[in-house]
Structures are given as structure tokens and as C-alpha cells.
PDB file of C-alpha atoms in Angstrom:
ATOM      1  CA  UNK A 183      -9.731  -3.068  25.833  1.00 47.00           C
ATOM      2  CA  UNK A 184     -11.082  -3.498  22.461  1.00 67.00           C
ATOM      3  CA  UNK A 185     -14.108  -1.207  22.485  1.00 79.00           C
ATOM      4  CA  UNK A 186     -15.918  -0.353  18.626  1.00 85.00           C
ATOM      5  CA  UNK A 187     -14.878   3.145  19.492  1.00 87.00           C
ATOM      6  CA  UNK A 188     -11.573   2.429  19.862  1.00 85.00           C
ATOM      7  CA  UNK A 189     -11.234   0.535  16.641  1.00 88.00           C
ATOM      8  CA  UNK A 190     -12.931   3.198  15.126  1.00 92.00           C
ATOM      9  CA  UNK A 191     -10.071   5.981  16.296  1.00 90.00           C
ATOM     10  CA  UNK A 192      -7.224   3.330  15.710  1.00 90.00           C
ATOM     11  CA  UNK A 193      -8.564   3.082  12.449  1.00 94.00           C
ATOM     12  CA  UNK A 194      -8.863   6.677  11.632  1.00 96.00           C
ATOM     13  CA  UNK A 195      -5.641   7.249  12.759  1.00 94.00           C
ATOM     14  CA  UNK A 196      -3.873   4.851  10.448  1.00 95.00           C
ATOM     15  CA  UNK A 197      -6.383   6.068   7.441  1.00 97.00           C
ATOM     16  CA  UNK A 198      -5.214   9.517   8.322  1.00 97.00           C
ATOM     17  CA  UNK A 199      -1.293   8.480   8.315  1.00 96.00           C
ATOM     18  CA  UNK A 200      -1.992   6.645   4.816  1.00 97.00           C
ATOM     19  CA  UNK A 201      -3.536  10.218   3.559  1.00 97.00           C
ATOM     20  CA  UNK A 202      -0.872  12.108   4.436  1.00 97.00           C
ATOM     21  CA  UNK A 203       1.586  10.185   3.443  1.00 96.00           C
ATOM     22  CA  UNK A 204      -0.191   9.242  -0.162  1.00 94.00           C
ATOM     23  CA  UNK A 205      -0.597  13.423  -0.516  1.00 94.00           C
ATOM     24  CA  UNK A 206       3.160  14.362   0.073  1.00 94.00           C
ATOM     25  CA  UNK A 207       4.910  11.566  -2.491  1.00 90.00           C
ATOM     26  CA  UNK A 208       2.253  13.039  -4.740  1.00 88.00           C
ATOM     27  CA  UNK A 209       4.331  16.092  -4.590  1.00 88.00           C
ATOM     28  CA  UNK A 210       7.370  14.277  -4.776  1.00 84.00           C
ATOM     29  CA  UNK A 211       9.464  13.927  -8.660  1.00 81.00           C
ATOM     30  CA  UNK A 212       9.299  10.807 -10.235  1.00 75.00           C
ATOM     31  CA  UNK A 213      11.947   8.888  -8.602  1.00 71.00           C
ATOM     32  CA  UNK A 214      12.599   7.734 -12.516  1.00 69.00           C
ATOM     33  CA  UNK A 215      11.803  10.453 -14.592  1.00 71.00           C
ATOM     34  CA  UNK A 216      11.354   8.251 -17.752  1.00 65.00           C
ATOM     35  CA  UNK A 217       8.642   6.089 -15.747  1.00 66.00           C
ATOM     36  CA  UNK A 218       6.233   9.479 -14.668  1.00 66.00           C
ATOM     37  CA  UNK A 219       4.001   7.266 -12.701  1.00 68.00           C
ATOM     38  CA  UNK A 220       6.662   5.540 -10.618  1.00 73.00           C
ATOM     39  CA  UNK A 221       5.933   5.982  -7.167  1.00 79.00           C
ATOM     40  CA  UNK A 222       7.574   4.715  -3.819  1.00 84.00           C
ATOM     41  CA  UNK A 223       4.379   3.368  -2.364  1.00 88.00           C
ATOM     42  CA  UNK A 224       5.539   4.791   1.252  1.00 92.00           C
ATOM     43  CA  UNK A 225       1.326   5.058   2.129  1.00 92.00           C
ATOM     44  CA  UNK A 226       1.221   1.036   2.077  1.00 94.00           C
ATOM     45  CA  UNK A 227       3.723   1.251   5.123  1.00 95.00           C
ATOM     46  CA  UNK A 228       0.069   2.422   6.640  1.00 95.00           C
ATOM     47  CA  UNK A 229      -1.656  -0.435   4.959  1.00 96.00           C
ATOM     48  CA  UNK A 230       1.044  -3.512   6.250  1.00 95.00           C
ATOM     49  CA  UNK A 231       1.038  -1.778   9.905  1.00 94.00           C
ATOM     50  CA  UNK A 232      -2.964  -1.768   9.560  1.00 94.00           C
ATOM     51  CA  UNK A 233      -3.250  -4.938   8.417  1.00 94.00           C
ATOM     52  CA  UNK A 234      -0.309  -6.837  11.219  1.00 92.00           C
ATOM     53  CA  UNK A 235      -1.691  -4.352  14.180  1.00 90.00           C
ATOM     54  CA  UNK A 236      -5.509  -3.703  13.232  1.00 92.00           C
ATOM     55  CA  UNK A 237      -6.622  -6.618  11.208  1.00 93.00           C
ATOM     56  CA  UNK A 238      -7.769  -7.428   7.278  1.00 95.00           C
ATOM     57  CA  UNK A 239     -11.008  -5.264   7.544  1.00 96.00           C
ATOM     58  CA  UNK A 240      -9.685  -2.077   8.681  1.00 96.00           C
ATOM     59  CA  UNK A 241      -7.102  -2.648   6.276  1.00 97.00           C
ATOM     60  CA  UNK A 242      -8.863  -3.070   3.326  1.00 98.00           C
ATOM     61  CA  UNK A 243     -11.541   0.032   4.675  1.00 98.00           C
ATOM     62  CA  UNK A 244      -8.333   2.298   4.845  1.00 98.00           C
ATOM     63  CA  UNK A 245      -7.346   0.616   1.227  1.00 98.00           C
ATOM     64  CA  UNK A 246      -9.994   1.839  -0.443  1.00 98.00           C
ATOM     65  CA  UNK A 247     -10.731   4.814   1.233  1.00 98.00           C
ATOM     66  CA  UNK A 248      -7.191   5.691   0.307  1.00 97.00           C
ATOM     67  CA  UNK A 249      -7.518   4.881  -3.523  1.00 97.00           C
ATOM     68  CA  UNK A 250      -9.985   7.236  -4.034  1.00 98.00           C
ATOM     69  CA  UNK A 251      -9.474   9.763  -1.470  1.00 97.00           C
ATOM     70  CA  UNK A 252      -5.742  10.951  -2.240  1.00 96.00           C
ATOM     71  CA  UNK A 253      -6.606  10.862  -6.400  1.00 95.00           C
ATOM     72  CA  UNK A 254      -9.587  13.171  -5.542  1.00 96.00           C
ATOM     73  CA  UNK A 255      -7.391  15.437  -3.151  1.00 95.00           C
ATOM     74  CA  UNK A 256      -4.714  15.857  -5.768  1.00 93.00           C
ATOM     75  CA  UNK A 257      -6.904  16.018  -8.482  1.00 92.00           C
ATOM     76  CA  UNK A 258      -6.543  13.347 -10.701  1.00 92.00           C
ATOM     77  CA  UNK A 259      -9.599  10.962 -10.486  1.00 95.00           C
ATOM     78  CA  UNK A 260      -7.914   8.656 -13.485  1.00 94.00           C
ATOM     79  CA  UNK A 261      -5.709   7.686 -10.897  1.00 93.00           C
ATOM     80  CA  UNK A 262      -8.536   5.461  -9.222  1.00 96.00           C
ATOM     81  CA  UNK A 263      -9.385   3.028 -12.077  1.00 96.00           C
ATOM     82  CA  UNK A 264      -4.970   2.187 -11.303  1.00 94.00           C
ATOM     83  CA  UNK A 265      -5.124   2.620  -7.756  1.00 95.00           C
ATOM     84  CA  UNK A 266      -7.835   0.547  -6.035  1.00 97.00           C
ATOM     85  CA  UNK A 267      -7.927  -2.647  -8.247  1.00 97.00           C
ATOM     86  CA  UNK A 268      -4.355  -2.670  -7.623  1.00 96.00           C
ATOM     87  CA  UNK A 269      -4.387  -1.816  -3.464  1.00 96.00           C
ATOM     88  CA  UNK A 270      -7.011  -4.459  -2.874  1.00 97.00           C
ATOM     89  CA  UNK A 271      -4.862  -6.856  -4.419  1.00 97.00           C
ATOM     90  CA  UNK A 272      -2.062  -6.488  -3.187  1.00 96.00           C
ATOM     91  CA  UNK A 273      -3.362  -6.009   0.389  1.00 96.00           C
ATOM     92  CA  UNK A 274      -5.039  -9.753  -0.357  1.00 97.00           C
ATOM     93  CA  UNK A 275      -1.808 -11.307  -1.249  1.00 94.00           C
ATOM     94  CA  UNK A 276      -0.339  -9.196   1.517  1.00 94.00           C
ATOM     95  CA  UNK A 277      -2.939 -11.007   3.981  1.00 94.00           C
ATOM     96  CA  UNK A 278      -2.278 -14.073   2.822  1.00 94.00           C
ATOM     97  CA  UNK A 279       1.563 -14.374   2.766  1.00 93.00           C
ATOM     98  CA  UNK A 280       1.112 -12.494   6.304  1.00 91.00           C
ATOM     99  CA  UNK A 281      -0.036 -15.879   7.772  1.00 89.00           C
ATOM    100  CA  UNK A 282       3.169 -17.397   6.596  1.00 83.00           C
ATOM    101  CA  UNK A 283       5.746 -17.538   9.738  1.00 81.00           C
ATOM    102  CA  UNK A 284       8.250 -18.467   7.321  1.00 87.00           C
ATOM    103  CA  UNK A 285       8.243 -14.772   5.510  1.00 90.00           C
ATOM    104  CA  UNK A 286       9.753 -11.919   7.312  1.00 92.00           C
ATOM    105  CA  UNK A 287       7.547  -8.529   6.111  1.00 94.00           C
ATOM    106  CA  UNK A 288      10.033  -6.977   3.745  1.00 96.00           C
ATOM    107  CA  UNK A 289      10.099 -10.416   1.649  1.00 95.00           C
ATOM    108  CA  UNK A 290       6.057 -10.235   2.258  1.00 95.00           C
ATOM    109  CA  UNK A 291       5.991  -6.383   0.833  1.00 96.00           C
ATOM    110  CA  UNK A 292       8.393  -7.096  -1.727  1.00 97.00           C
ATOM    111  CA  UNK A 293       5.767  -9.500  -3.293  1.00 96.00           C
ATOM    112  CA  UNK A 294       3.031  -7.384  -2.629  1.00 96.00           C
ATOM    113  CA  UNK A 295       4.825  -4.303  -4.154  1.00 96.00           C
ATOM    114  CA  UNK A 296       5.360  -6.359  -7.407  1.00 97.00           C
ATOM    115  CA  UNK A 297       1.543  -7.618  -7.450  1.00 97.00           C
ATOM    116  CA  UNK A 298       0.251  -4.269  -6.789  1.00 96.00           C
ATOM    117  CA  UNK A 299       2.380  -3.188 -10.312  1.00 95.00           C
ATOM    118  CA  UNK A 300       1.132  -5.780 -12.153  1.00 96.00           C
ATOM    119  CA  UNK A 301      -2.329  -5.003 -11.593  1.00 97.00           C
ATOM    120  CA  UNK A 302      -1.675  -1.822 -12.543  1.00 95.00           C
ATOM    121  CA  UNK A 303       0.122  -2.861 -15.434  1.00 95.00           C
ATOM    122  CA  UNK A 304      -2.797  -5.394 -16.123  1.00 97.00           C
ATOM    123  CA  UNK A 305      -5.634  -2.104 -15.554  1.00 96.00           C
ATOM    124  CA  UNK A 306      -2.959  -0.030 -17.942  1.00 95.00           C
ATOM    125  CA  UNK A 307      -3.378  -2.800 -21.156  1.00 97.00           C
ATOM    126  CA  UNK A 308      -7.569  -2.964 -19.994  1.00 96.00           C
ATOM    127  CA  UNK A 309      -7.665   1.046 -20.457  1.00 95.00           C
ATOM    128  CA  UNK A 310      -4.835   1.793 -23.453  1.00 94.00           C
ATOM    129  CA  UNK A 311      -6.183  -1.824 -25.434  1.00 95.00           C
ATOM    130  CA  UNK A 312      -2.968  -2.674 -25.940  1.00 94.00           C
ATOM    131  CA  UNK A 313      -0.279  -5.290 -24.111  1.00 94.00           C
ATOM    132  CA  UNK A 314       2.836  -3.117 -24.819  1.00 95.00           C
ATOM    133  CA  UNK A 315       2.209  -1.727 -21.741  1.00 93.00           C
ATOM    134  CA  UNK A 316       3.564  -4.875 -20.403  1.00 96.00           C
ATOM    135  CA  UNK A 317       6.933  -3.994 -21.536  1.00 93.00           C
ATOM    136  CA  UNK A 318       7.300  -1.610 -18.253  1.00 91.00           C
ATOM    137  CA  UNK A 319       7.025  -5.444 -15.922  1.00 95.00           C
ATOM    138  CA  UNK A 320      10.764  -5.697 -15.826  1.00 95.00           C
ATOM    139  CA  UNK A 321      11.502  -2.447 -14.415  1.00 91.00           C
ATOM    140  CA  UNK A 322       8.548  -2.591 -12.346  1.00 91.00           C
ATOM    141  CA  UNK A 323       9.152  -5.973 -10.665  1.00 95.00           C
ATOM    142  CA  UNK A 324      12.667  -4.343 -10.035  1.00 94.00           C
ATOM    143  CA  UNK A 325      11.815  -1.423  -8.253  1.00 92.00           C
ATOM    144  CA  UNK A 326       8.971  -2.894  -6.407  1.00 94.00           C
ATOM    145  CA  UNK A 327      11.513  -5.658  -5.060  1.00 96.00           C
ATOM    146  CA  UNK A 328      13.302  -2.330  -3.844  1.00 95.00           C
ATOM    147  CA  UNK A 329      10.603  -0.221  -2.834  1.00 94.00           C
ATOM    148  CA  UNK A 330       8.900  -3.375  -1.171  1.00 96.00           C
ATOM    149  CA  UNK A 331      11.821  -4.593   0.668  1.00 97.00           C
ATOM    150  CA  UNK A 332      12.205  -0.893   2.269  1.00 96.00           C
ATOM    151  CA  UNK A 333       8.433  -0.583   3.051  1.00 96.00           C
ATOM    152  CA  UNK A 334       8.270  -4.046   4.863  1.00 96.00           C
ATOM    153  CA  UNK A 335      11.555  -2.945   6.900  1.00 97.00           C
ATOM    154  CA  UNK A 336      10.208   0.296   8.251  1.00 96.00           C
ATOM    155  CA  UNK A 337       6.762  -1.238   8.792  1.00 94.00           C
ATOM    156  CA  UNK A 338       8.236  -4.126  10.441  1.00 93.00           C
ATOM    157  CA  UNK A 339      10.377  -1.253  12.753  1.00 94.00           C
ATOM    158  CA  UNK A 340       6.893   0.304  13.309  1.00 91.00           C
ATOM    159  CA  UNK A 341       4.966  -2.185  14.415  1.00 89.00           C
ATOM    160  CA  UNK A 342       8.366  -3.340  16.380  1.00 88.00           C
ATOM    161  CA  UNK A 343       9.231  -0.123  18.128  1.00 86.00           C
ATOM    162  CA  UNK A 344       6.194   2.021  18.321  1.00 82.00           C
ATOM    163  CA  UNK A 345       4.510   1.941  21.994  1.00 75.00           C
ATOM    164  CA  UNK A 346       2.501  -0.569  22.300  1.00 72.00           C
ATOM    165  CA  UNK A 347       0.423   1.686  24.964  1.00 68.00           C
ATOM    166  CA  UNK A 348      -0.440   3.766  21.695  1.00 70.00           C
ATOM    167  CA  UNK A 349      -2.542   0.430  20.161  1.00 68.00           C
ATOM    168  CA  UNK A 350      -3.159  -0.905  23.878  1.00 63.00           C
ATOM    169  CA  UNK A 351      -5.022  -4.221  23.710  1.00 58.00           C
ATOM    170  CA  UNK A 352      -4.519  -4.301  19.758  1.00 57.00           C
ATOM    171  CA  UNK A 353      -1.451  -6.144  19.629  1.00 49.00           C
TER     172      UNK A 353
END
């Protein structure tokens, strides 16, 4: 049964998985220490399994609320200018390549990965004034055709083998 209360709680849940998640590779090393601001993106496994399982607006509700909750909670409210321009971006190009049947999700993820680092990269050159920031887009595309591809595999394992009694009537 789909009741607004339900929703709701499903919702909350997934926001509260994307929190977590966001919070702990916050205290995780640069996986590149040259690149500082390199991140894994493990939270948007939250955001694809929201999106497939819950649908585009709780998605893009626990989106936002993400991008500005997780730079408040570690203290670092620069990171929001970066972070939601880029999320609700990527989570667009993420719904739309969703209603492809001819992409599996870590191809989907893969693209969204890159797309969320080039609006970053894009907010970057807005905020320093300067387009040498695009000089990071190779390495970037790289590792978010990495990062992506693993995302969109443990989502797609998720929303796979999680019990479905846990989302009844969801999906």
C-alpha cells in the first residue's frame, strides 16, 4: 500500500542512509591526495536506489536535502555552492538515462558521476574566475567512469537483493 505516510518514512529512511553515508567518506583521505576534493560519491548509491525504488521527487528532496545538510554537519558550508548545482544535475541526467532500457545502471552512474564533476568543475571556474580549473576534466571523467561504474553496481545489487517486503508496494 502506498499510503503518504509511508512515502514519507521510505523517504526518510533513504535521506537518512544518504547522511550517513555522505558524513563517514567525509572522514575518509582523499582517495588521490593531489586532488583534496576527490571523493567516491558512495551517498549517490542512496540517490540511484531513491530515484529506481522511490521515484524523481523523493529523489531530488533527498538531493538537496543532502547538499546542504552533510556540508553544514561537517562544517564546511563552501561545500554547497559545489554540491547541489552539481547533485541536481546529475540526478536529472540520472532520471533521464534511467528511462533508457538499453543502459544497465553502472553505465547510467558512470555518466552521471562524470556530469556531476563537470558541474562542479563548471561551479569551480564560476567561483575561482578562471577556466584552468578545467584542466582537472581528464582525471575527473576518469575516476568518475570508476567511481560511477562501482556505484551503479552496488545500487543495482541493492535494489536487486534487498527485500522487497522492506519497500512493500514501492517496487
Amino acid at each position: 500500500m502506498k499510503t503518504p505516510a509511508r512515502r514519507i518514512a521510505h523517504t526518510a529512511i533513504v535521506l537518512s542512509a544518504a547522511l550517513i553515508i555522505g558524513l563517514i567518506e567525509s572522514l575518509i583521505p582523499p582517495v588521490i591526495p593531489a586532488l583534496p576534493f576527490l571523493r567516491l560519491g558512495l551517498s549517490n548509491i542512496a540517490l540511484i536506489f531513491a530515484l529506481i525504488v522511490l521515484g524523481a521527487p523523493p529523489a531530488y528532496a533527498i538531493a538537496i536535502l543532502k547538499s546542504v545538510l552533510v556540508p553544514l554537519m561537517v562544517g564546511n558550508p563552501v561545500m554547497i555552492a559545489y554540491s547541489l548545482p552539481s547533485s541536481v544535475t546529475a540526478l536529472t541526467a540520472t532520471s533521464l538515462l534511467a528511462r533508457s532500457q538499453r543502459l544497465g545502471l553502472p553505465v547510467i552512474s558512470a555518466f552521471s558521476a562524470i556530469i556531476h564533476n563537470m558541474a562542479q568543475l563548471c561551479v569551480a571556474a564560476l567561483m575561482t574566475g578562471t577556466p584552468l580549473v578545467f584542466g582537472y576534466a581528464p582525471y575527473l571523467i576518469f575516476t568518475g567512469i570508476i567511481s560511477g561504474v562501482g556505484i551503479g553496481v552496488i545500487s543495482y545489487l541493492l535494489i536487486r537483493y534487498l527485500p522487497k517486503k522492506l519497500f512493500d508496494g514501492l517496487y
